[in-house]
Amino acid sequence: MTTAKNSPLDIAAALRKLAPKFPDPTPEQAAIISAPLEPAVVIAGAGSGKTETMSARVLYLVANGFVRPDEILGLTFTRKAAGELSMRVRNRLRQLRTSGLIPANTPLDTAITTYHSYAGRLLSEHAIRFGIDATPEPLGEAAVWQIASELVRSWPDENFTNSSAVNTVIDDVIGLSKLILEHQVSVDDIRREDEKNLAELARIGGTANEEVRSAVRVAQQRIAILPMVEVFINERRANGELSFDDQIALAADIAVNFPDVGILERAKYPIVLLDEYQDTSQSQVRLLSALFGKGHPVTAVGDPCQS
């Protein structure tokens, strides 16, 4: 890493020329802002200035000429948080240009977005590798529920029975499909485990008490809706009707199965900042590990107490 010409304190002093009350970073924040370009995990609690430190890290890297703003991939969970962080960085880069600390032609656009939006973008560019025509915008919850409702209400198997109300079955189909995508298991995996559990419950007395009877009912009903879940997942993928969960799971599959995607993304984003990392799902971790693992400069910020 080239020696930095501007310290976090230098940058704060430059910003104070236009914003007199702009504070200096604390020693702990300064250490994170100026950390080497290597993988790092930052453990920080609520109210400790995580977002401020992330934006300052972007300014530090740009002010020292290590990367352009659009070469830093910043991911967070909500559109609001991504928008606020992007705007904060953009305004402060403009202030640094005005103060003369960075060249007047330094770009202001950043690559700060949400985890879901990033996965959607990857999918729109590479889903064709799986024979899927996907758009960056996922289906909303209402649209997903409507598709599941039509499937359940028109299910052609006349022998299908379930003790739950129709709306409960619909919710169960959606919920189980999410878990399958999240944990990368198959319908057959679930059926096999439930059948094994049912066999064990029968061995010890499948009607011994209400708890056992309830466990038997749950396993039987889950097995009964598995064909629906399989159709629900496969038909939506075939039609490009993808939810947030579909997008993250498929994007992770692409990253794992096509190493050249990671090569492209690492070249595009030499630096990666991950906000609210404690809330990432298994699919998101799989996606990010495949793309940016093995030593890429990733700074992950999280609070285990908020996990």
mmCIF file of C-alpha atoms in Angstrom:
data_model
loop_
_atom_site.group_PDB
_atom_site.id
_atom_site.type_symbol
_atom_site.label_atom_id
_atom_site.label_comp_id
_atom_site.label_asym_id
_atom_site.label_seq_id
_atom_site.Cartn_x
_atom_site.Cartn_y
_atom_site.Cartn_z
ATOM 1 C CA MET A 1 0.000 0.000 0.000
ATOM 2 C CA THR A 2 1.395 3.429 -0.973
ATOM 3 C CA THR A 3 2.134 5.748 1.924
ATOM 4 C CA ALA A 4 -0.847 7.964 2.692
ATOM 5 C CA LYS A 5 -0.317 11.687 2.172
ATOM 6 C CA ASN A 6 -3.490 12.693 4.025
ATOM 7 C CA SER A 7 -4.332 11.371 7.485
ATOM 8 C CA PRO A 8 -7.878 11.107 8.867
ATOM 9 C CA LEU A 9 -7.116 14.271 10.887
ATOM 10 C CA ASP A 10 -5.962 16.099 7.738
ATOM 11 C CA ILE A 11 -9.231 15.220 6.016
ATOM 12 C CA ALA A 12 -11.299 16.340 9.017
ATOM 13 C CA ALA A 13 -9.395 19.642 9.074
ATOM 14 C CA ALA A 14 -10.097 20.166 5.365
ATOM 15 C CA LEU A 15 -13.813 19.533 5.899
ATOM 16 C CA ARG A 16 -13.872 22.043 8.762
ATOM 17 C CA LYS A 17 -13.031 24.807 6.280
ATOM 18 C CA LEU A 18 -16.615 24.486 5.015
ATOM 19 C CA ALA A 19 -18.240 22.878 8.072
ATOM 20 C CA PRO A 20 -16.652 24.492 11.166
ATOM 21 C CA LYS A 21 -18.215 22.012 13.596
ATOM 22 C CA PHE A 22 -16.944 18.907 11.793
ATOM 23 C CA PRO A 23 -15.299 16.744 14.489
ATOM 24 C CA ASP A 24 -12.013 14.899 14.461
ATOM 25 C CA PRO A 25 -12.342 11.107 14.488
ATOM 26 C CA THR A 26 -11.604 9.324 17.738
ATOM 27 C CA PRO A 27 -8.353 7.331 17.883
ATOM 28 C CA GLU A 28 -10.358 4.114 17.437
ATOM 29 C CA GLN A 29 -12.193 5.526 14.413
ATOM 30 C CA ALA A 30 -8.956 6.875 12.918
ATOM 31 C CA ALA A 31 -7.373 3.429 13.150
ATOM 32 C CA ILE A 32 -10.253 1.942 11.147
ATOM 33 C CA ILE A 33 -10.370 4.798 8.636
ATOM 34 C CA SER A 34 -6.648 4.428 7.848
ATOM 35 C CA ALA A 35 -6.445 0.623 8.144
ATOM 36 C CA PRO A 36 -4.322 -1.261 5.575
ATOM 37 C CA LEU A 37 -5.923 -2.604 2.414
ATOM 38 C CA GLU A 38 -6.596 -6.081 3.748
ATOM 39 C CA PRO A 39 -9.547 -8.033 5.173
ATOM 40 C CA ALA A 40 -10.825 -6.619 8.468
ATOM 41 C CA VAL A 41 -13.778 -7.045 10.812
ATOM 42 C CA VAL A 42 -14.882 -4.070 12.887
ATOM 43 C CA ILE A 43 -16.972 -4.810 15.986
ATOM 44 C CA ALA A 44 -18.918 -1.706 16.979
ATOM 45 C CA GLY A 45 -22.072 -1.146 18.987
ATOM 46 C CA ALA A 46 -25.081 1.059 18.363
ATOM 47 C CA GLY A 47 -24.294 4.774 18.422
ATOM 48 C CA SER A 48 -20.537 4.290 18.055
ATOM 49 C CA GLY A 49 -20.365 6.069 14.696
ATOM 50 C CA LYS A 50 -20.191 3.082 12.355
ATOM 51 C CA THR A 51 -21.764 4.892 9.399
ATOM 52 C CA GLU A 52 -19.655 8.009 9.957
ATOM 53 C CA THR A 53 -16.517 5.877 10.077
ATOM 54 C CA MET A 54 -17.457 4.068 6.865
ATOM 55 C CA SER A 55 -17.969 7.343 5.014
ATOM 56 C CA ALA A 56 -14.674 8.648 6.408
ATOM 57 C CA ARG A 57 -12.954 5.477 5.196
ATOM 58 C CA VAL A 58 -14.188 6.207 1.671
ATOM 59 C CA LEU A 59 -12.910 9.794 1.872
ATOM 60 C CA TYR A 60 -9.531 8.604 3.170
ATOM 61 C CA LEU A 61 -9.046 6.108 0.351
ATOM 62 C CA VAL A 62 -10.064 8.651 -2.303
ATOM 63 C CA ALA A 63 -8.109 11.552 -0.800
ATOM 64 C CA ASN A 64 -4.953 9.452 -0.848
ATOM 65 C CA GLY A 65 -5.431 8.334 -4.438
ATOM 66 C CA PHE A 66 -5.809 4.647 -3.634
ATOM 67 C CA VAL A 67 -9.102 4.295 -5.551
ATOM 68 C CA ARG A 68 -11.832 6.331 -7.223
ATOM 69 C CA PRO A 69 -15.164 6.642 -5.379
ATOM 70 C CA ASP A 70 -16.905 4.309 -7.836
ATOM 71 C CA GLU A 71 -14.249 1.625 -7.224
ATOM 72 C CA ILE A 72 -15.366 1.195 -3.610
ATOM 73 C CA LEU A 73 -18.311 -1.171 -3.243
ATOM 74 C CA GLY A 74 -20.317 -0.241 -0.176
ATOM 75 C CA LEU A 75 -23.198 -2.522 0.837
ATOM 76 C CA THR A 76 -25.853 -2.006 3.482
ATOM 77 C CA PHE A 77 -29.365 -3.346 4.062
ATOM 78 C CA THR A 78 -31.926 -0.659 3.416
ATOM 79 C CA ARG A 79 -32.331 1.704 0.503
ATOM 80 C CA LYS A 80 -32.659 4.537 2.984
ATOM 81 C CA ALA A 81 -29.320 3.722 4.622
ATOM 82 C CA ALA A 82 -27.609 3.296 1.247
ATOM 83 C CA GLY A 83 -29.045 6.590 0.007
ATOM 84 C CA GLU A 84 -28.022 8.480 3.136
ATOM 85 C CA LEU A 85 -24.481 7.062 3.084
ATOM 86 C CA SER A 86 -24.089 7.748 -0.638
ATOM 87 C CA MET A 87 -25.311 11.330 -0.216
ATOM 88 C CA ARG A 88 -23.039 11.910 2.763
ATOM 89 C CA VAL A 89 -19.979 10.680 0.858
ATOM 90 C CA ARG A 90 -20.904 12.658 -2.237
ATOM 91 C CA ASN A 91 -21.352 15.922 -0.292
ATOM 92 C CA ARG A 92 -18.081 15.495 1.555
ATOM 93 C CA LEU A 93 -16.168 14.653 -1.601
ATOM 94 C CA ARG A 94 -17.532 17.873 -3.056
ATOM 95 C CA GLN A 95 -16.332 19.723 0.050
ATOM 96 C CA LEU A 96 -12.878 18.166 -0.262
ATOM 97 C CA ARG A 97 -12.726 19.307 -3.897
ATOM 98 C CA THR A 98 -13.696 22.815 -2.809
ATOM 99 C CA SER A 99 -11.094 22.807 -0.049
ATOM 100 C CA GLY A 100 -8.414 21.777 -2.535
ATOM 101 C CA LEU A 101 -7.503 18.547 -0.762
ATOM 102 C CA ILE A 102 -8.495 16.442 -3.783
ATOM 103 C CA PRO A 103 -8.376 17.386 -7.486
ATOM 104 C CA ALA A 104 -11.314 19.300 -8.919
ATOM 105 C CA ASN A 105 -11.965 16.526 -11.446
ATOM 106 C CA THR A 106 -12.386 13.809 -8.788
ATOM 107 C CA PRO A 107 -15.675 12.006 -9.564
ATOM 108 C CA LEU A 108 -18.458 12.144 -6.993
ATOM 109 C CA ASP A 109 -20.462 9.044 -7.950
ATOM 110 C CA THR A 110 -20.135 6.093 -5.588
ATOM 111 C CA ALA A 111 -20.940 2.374 -5.714
ATOM 112 C CA ILE A 112 -22.937 2.321 -2.474
ATOM 113 C CA THR A 113 -26.084 0.206 -2.630
ATOM 114 C CA THR A 114 -28.005 -2.516 -0.785
ATOM 115 C CA TYR A 115 -27.074 -6.180 -0.555
ATOM 116 C CA HIS A 116 -30.246 -7.075 -2.438
ATOM 117 C CA SER A 117 -29.722 -4.493 -5.177
ATOM 118 C CA TYR A 118 -26.185 -5.699 -5.710
ATOM 119 C CA ALA A 119 -27.351 -9.315 -5.987
ATOM 120 C CA GLY A 120 -30.081 -8.198 -8.404
ATOM 121 C CA ARG A 121 -27.546 -6.426 -10.591
ATOM 122 C CA LEU A 122 -25.278 -9.472 -10.659
ATOM 123 C CA LEU A 123 -28.205 -11.661 -11.543
ATOM 124 C CA SER A 124 -29.400 -9.420 -14.379
ATOM 125 C CA GLU A 125 -25.905 -9.574 -15.889
ATOM 126 C CA HIS A 126 -25.198 -13.279 -15.402
ATOM 127 C CA ALA A 127 -28.492 -15.178 -14.936
ATOM 128 C CA ILE A 128 -28.349 -16.233 -18.582
ATOM 129 C CA ARG A 129 -25.582 -18.650 -17.517
ATOM 130 C CA PHE A 130 -28.347 -20.634 -15.797
ATOM 131 C CA GLY A 131 -30.786 -20.108 -18.646
ATOM 132 C CA ILE A 132 -32.818 -17.579 -16.646
ATOM 133 C CA ASP A 133 -34.062 -14.244 -17.944
ATOM 134 C CA ALA A 134 -33.974 -12.120 -14.785
ATOM 135 C CA THR A 135 -34.547 -8.419 -14.218
ATOM 136 C CA PRO A 136 -32.859 -6.432 -11.408
ATOM 137 C CA GLU A 137 -36.204 -5.641 -9.734
ATOM 138 C CA PRO A 138 -37.509 -8.501 -7.558
ATOM 139 C CA LEU A 139 -41.138 -9.380 -6.957
ATOM 140 C CA GLY A 140 -42.743 -7.721 -3.960
ATOM 141 C CA GLU A 141 -44.264 -9.730 -1.115
ATOM 142 C CA ALA A 142 -47.796 -9.229 -2.427
ATOM 143 C CA ALA A 143 -46.873 -10.572 -5.866
ATOM 144 C CA VAL A 144 -45.096 -13.584 -4.355
ATOM 145 C CA TRP A 145 -48.144 -14.321 -2.181
ATOM 146 C CA GLN A 146 -50.473 -14.056 -5.185
ATOM 147 C CA ILE A 147 -48.420 -16.571 -7.179
ATOM 148 C CA ALA A 148 -48.385 -18.977 -4.232
ATOM 149 C CA SER A 149 -52.126 -18.490 -3.722
ATOM 150 C CA GLU A 150 -52.942 -19.355 -7.325
ATOM 151 C CA LEU A 151 -50.711 -22.415 -7.140
ATOM 152 C CA VAL A 152 -52.221 -23.751 -3.910
ATOM 153 C CA ARG A 153 -55.847 -23.051 -4.844
ATOM 154 C CA SER A 154 -55.487 -24.705 -8.263
ATOM 155 C CA TRP A 155 -53.278 -27.609 -7.143
ATOM 156 C CA PRO A 156 -54.255 -30.554 -9.405
ATOM 157 C CA ASP A 157 -53.615 -33.392 -6.926
ATOM 158 C CA GLU A 158 -57.101 -34.436 -5.765
ATOM 159 C CA ASN A 159 -55.578 -36.564 -3.015
ATOM 160 C CA PHE A 160 -53.859 -33.595 -1.345
ATOM 161 C CA THR A 161 -55.102 -33.028 2.190
ATOM 162 C CA ASN A 162 -53.984 -30.624 4.874
ATOM 163 C CA SER A 163 -55.546 -29.809 8.218
ATOM 164 C CA SER A 164 -54.539 -26.139 7.972
ATOM 165 C CA ALA A 165 -56.560 -23.333 6.394
ATOM 166 C CA VAL A 166 -55.764 -22.456 2.777
ATOM 167 C CA ASN A 167 -54.053 -19.196 3.727
ATOM 168 C CA THR A 168 -51.868 -21.073 6.191
ATOM 169 C CA VAL A 169 -50.830 -23.522 3.468
ATOM 170 C CA ILE A 170 -49.964 -20.588 1.207
ATOM 171 C CA ASP A 171 -47.830 -19.021 3.930
ATOM 172 C CA ASP A 172 -46.168 -22.388 4.597
ATOM 173 C CA VAL A 173 -45.285 -22.834 0.907
ATOM 174 C CA ILE A 174 -43.699 -19.385 0.807
ATOM 175 C CA GLY A 175 -41.886 -19.853 4.114
ATOM 176 C CA LEU A 176 -40.497 -23.271 3.258
ATOM 177 C CA SER A 177 -39.310 -22.075 -0.160
ATOM 178 C CA LYS A 178 -37.397 -19.251 1.565
ATOM 179 C CA LEU A 179 -35.691 -21.699 3.909
ATOM 180 C CA ILE A 180 -34.762 -24.017 1.024
ATOM 181 C CA LEU A 181 -33.176 -21.148 -0.904
ATOM 182 C CA GLU A 182 -31.461 -19.734 2.161
ATOM 183 C CA HIS A 183 -29.904 -22.990 3.341
ATOM 184 C CA GLN A 184 -29.214 -24.526 -0.062
ATOM 185 C CA VAL A 185 -31.091 -27.753 0.590
ATOM 186 C CA SER A 186 -33.363 -29.647 -1.772
ATOM 187 C CA VAL A 187 -36.956 -30.815 -1.494
ATOM 188 C CA ASP A 188 -35.625 -34.372 -1.392
ATOM 189 C CA ASP A 189 -33.343 -33.481 1.543
ATOM 190 C CA ILE A 190 -36.310 -32.232 3.549
ATOM 191 C CA ARG A 191 -38.508 -35.197 2.638
ATOM 192 C CA ARG A 192 -35.762 -37.628 3.616
ATOM 193 C CA GLU A 193 -35.244 -35.993 7.026
ATOM 194 C CA ASP A 194 -38.967 -35.788 7.761
ATOM 195 C CA GLU A 195 -39.495 -39.433 6.813
ATOM 196 C CA LYS A 196 -36.587 -40.431 9.039
ATOM 197 C CA ASN A 197 -38.104 -38.441 11.917
ATOM 198 C CA LEU A 198 -41.526 -39.978 11.339
ATOM 199 C CA ALA A 199 -40.019 -43.455 11.416
ATOM 200 C CA GLU A 200 -38.292 -42.689 14.715
ATOM 201 C CA LEU A 201 -41.467 -41.187 16.201
ATOM 202 C CA ALA A 202 -43.418 -44.286 15.154
ATOM 203 C CA ARG A 203 -40.791 -46.480 16.766
ATOM 204 C CA ILE A 204 -41.135 -44.728 20.128
ATOM 205 C CA GLY A 205 -44.921 -44.463 19.878
ATOM 206 C CA GLY A 206 -46.311 -41.966 17.393
ATOM 207 C CA THR A 207 -49.406 -41.213 19.478
ATOM 208 C CA ALA A 208 -47.829 -41.297 22.917
ATOM 209 C CA ASN A 209 -48.759 -37.726 23.839
ATOM 210 C CA GLU A 210 -49.909 -34.478 22.257
ATOM 211 C CA GLU A 211 -46.370 -33.196 21.690
ATOM 212 C CA VAL A 212 -45.461 -36.298 19.714
ATOM 213 C CA ARG A 213 -48.735 -36.212 17.791
ATOM 214 C CA SER A 214 -48.101 -32.549 16.949
ATOM 215 C CA ALA A 215 -44.597 -33.333 15.688
ATOM 216 C CA VAL A 216 -46.023 -36.105 13.501
ATOM 217 C CA ARG A 217 -48.663 -33.759 12.049
ATOM 218 C CA VAL A 218 -46.088 -31.065 11.264
ATOM 219 C CA ALA A 219 -43.791 -33.517 9.481
ATOM 220 C CA GLN A 220 -46.652 -35.061 7.513
ATOM 221 C CA GLN A 221 -48.012 -31.686 6.443
ATOM 222 C CA ARG A 222 -44.555 -30.483 5.441
ATOM 223 C CA ILE A 223 -44.054 -33.581 3.290
ATOM 224 C CA ALA A 224 -47.487 -32.996 1.734
ATOM 225 C CA ILE A 225 -46.652 -29.456 0.552
ATOM 226 C CA LEU A 226 -43.172 -30.274 -0.766
ATOM 227 C CA PRO A 227 -44.419 -30.890 -4.339
ATOM 228 C CA MET A 228 -46.072 -27.443 -4.231
ATOM 229 C CA VAL A 229 -42.881 -25.845 -2.943
ATOM 230 C CA GLU A 230 -40.841 -27.450 -5.723
ATOM 231 C CA VAL A 231 -43.212 -26.197 -8.413
ATOM 232 C CA PHE A 232 -43.394 -22.781 -6.738
ATOM 233 C CA ILE A 233 -39.606 -22.362 -6.902
ATOM 234 C CA ASN A 234 -38.996 -23.909 -10.325
ATOM 235 C CA GLU A 235 -41.811 -22.239 -12.232
ATOM 236 C CA ARG A 236 -40.957 -18.779 -10.930
ATOM 237 C CA ARG A 237 -37.333 -19.256 -11.904
ATOM 238 C CA ALA A 238 -38.313 -20.465 -15.360
ATOM 239 C CA ASN A 239 -40.532 -17.390 -15.791
ATOM 240 C CA GLY A 240 -38.005 -14.949 -14.317
ATOM 241 C CA GLU A 241 -40.413 -14.141 -11.463
ATOM 242 C CA LEU A 242 -37.867 -13.827 -8.682
ATOM 243 C CA SER A 243 -38.189 -12.702 -5.076
ATOM 244 C CA PHE A 244 -35.417 -11.169 -2.968
ATOM 245 C CA ASP A 245 -34.596 -14.639 -1.643
ATOM 246 C CA ASP A 246 -34.415 -16.078 -5.164
ATOM 247 C CA GLN A 247 -32.078 -13.320 -6.255
ATOM 248 C CA ILE A 248 -29.636 -13.722 -3.374
ATOM 249 C CA ALA A 249 -29.574 -17.533 -3.664
ATOM 250 C CA LEU A 250 -29.132 -17.509 -7.448
ATOM 251 C CA ALA A 251 -26.498 -14.778 -7.319
ATOM 252 C CA ALA A 252 -24.592 -16.883 -4.777
ATOM 253 C CA ASP A 253 -24.887 -19.936 -7.049
ATOM 254 C CA ILE A 254 -23.475 -17.908 -9.945
ATOM 255 C CA ALA A 255 -20.585 -16.595 -7.850
ATOM 256 C CA VAL A 256 -19.714 -20.092 -6.625
ATOM 257 C CA ASN A 257 -20.046 -21.856 -9.987
ATOM 258 C CA PHE A 258 -18.492 -19.237 -12.281
ATOM 259 C CA PRO A 259 -15.165 -17.987 -10.867
ATOM 260 C CA ASP A 260 -14.752 -15.474 -13.685
ATOM 261 C CA VAL A 261 -17.620 -13.449 -12.199
ATOM 262 C CA GLY A 262 -15.528 -12.941 -9.076
ATOM 263 C CA ILE A 263 -12.538 -11.910 -11.186
ATOM 264 C CA LEU A 264 -14.665 -9.261 -12.896
ATOM 265 C CA GLU A 265 -16.134 -7.954 -9.643
ATOM 266 C CA ARG A 266 -12.795 -7.798 -7.832
ATOM 267 C CA ALA A 267 -11.313 -5.837 -10.738
ATOM 268 C CA LYS A 268 -14.292 -3.469 -10.693
ATOM 269 C CA TYR A 269 -14.186 -2.998 -6.905
ATOM 270 C CA PRO A 270 -10.675 -3.074 -5.397
ATOM 271 C CA ILE A 271 -12.204 -2.111 -2.029
ATOM 272 C CA VAL A 272 -15.360 -3.515 -0.374
ATOM 273 C CA LEU A 273 -17.150 -2.121 2.690
ATOM 274 C CA LEU A 274 -19.925 -4.178 4.326
ATOM 275 C CA ASP A 275 -22.295 -2.469 6.750
ATOM 276 C CA GLU A 276 -24.539 -4.260 9.301
ATOM 277 C CA TYR A 277 -22.654 -7.467 8.592
ATOM 278 C CA GLN A 278 -24.243 -9.194 11.598
ATOM 279 C CA ASP A 279 -27.518 -9.399 9.669
ATOM 280 C CA THR A 280 -26.197 -11.068 6.518
ATOM 281 C CA SER A 281 -27.892 -14.344 5.611
ATOM 282 C CA GLN A 282 -26.208 -17.602 4.722
ATOM 283 C CA SER A 283 -26.775 -16.932 1.011
ATOM 284 C CA GLN A 284 -25.317 -13.434 1.294
ATOM 285 C CA VAL A 285 -22.233 -14.733 3.085
ATOM 286 C CA ARG A 286 -21.841 -17.421 0.411
ATOM 287 C CA LEU A 287 -22.131 -14.786 -2.322
ATOM 288 C CA LEU A 288 -19.658 -12.376 -0.746
ATOM 289 C CA SER A 289 -17.175 -15.118 0.165
ATOM 290 C CA ALA A 290 -17.142 -16.454 -3.387
ATOM 291 C CA LEU A 291 -16.673 -12.998 -4.890
ATOM 292 C CA PHE A 292 -14.394 -11.283 -2.390
ATOM 293 C CA GLY A 293 -12.823 -13.977 -0.218
ATOM 294 C CA LYS A 294 -9.209 -15.102 -0.108
ATOM 295 C CA GLY A 295 -7.612 -11.817 0.876
ATOM 296 C CA HIS A 296 -9.547 -9.166 -1.028
ATOM 297 C CA PRO A 297 -9.633 -5.861 0.940
ATOM 298 C CA VAL A 298 -13.019 -6.216 2.634
ATOM 299 C CA THR A 299 -13.973 -4.255 5.742
ATOM 300 C CA ALA A 300 -17.023 -5.767 7.459
ATOM 301 C CA VAL A 301 -18.658 -3.684 10.179
ATOM 302 C CA GLY A 302 -21.094 -5.293 12.584
ATOM 303 C CA ASP A 303 -22.604 -5.359 16.045
ATOM 304 C CA PRO A 304 -23.099 -8.882 17.459
ATOM 305 C CA CYS A 305 -25.448 -7.492 20.116
ATOM 306 C CA GLN A 306 -27.853 -6.496 17.324
ATOM 307 C CA SER A 307 -27.616 -9.860 15.592
#
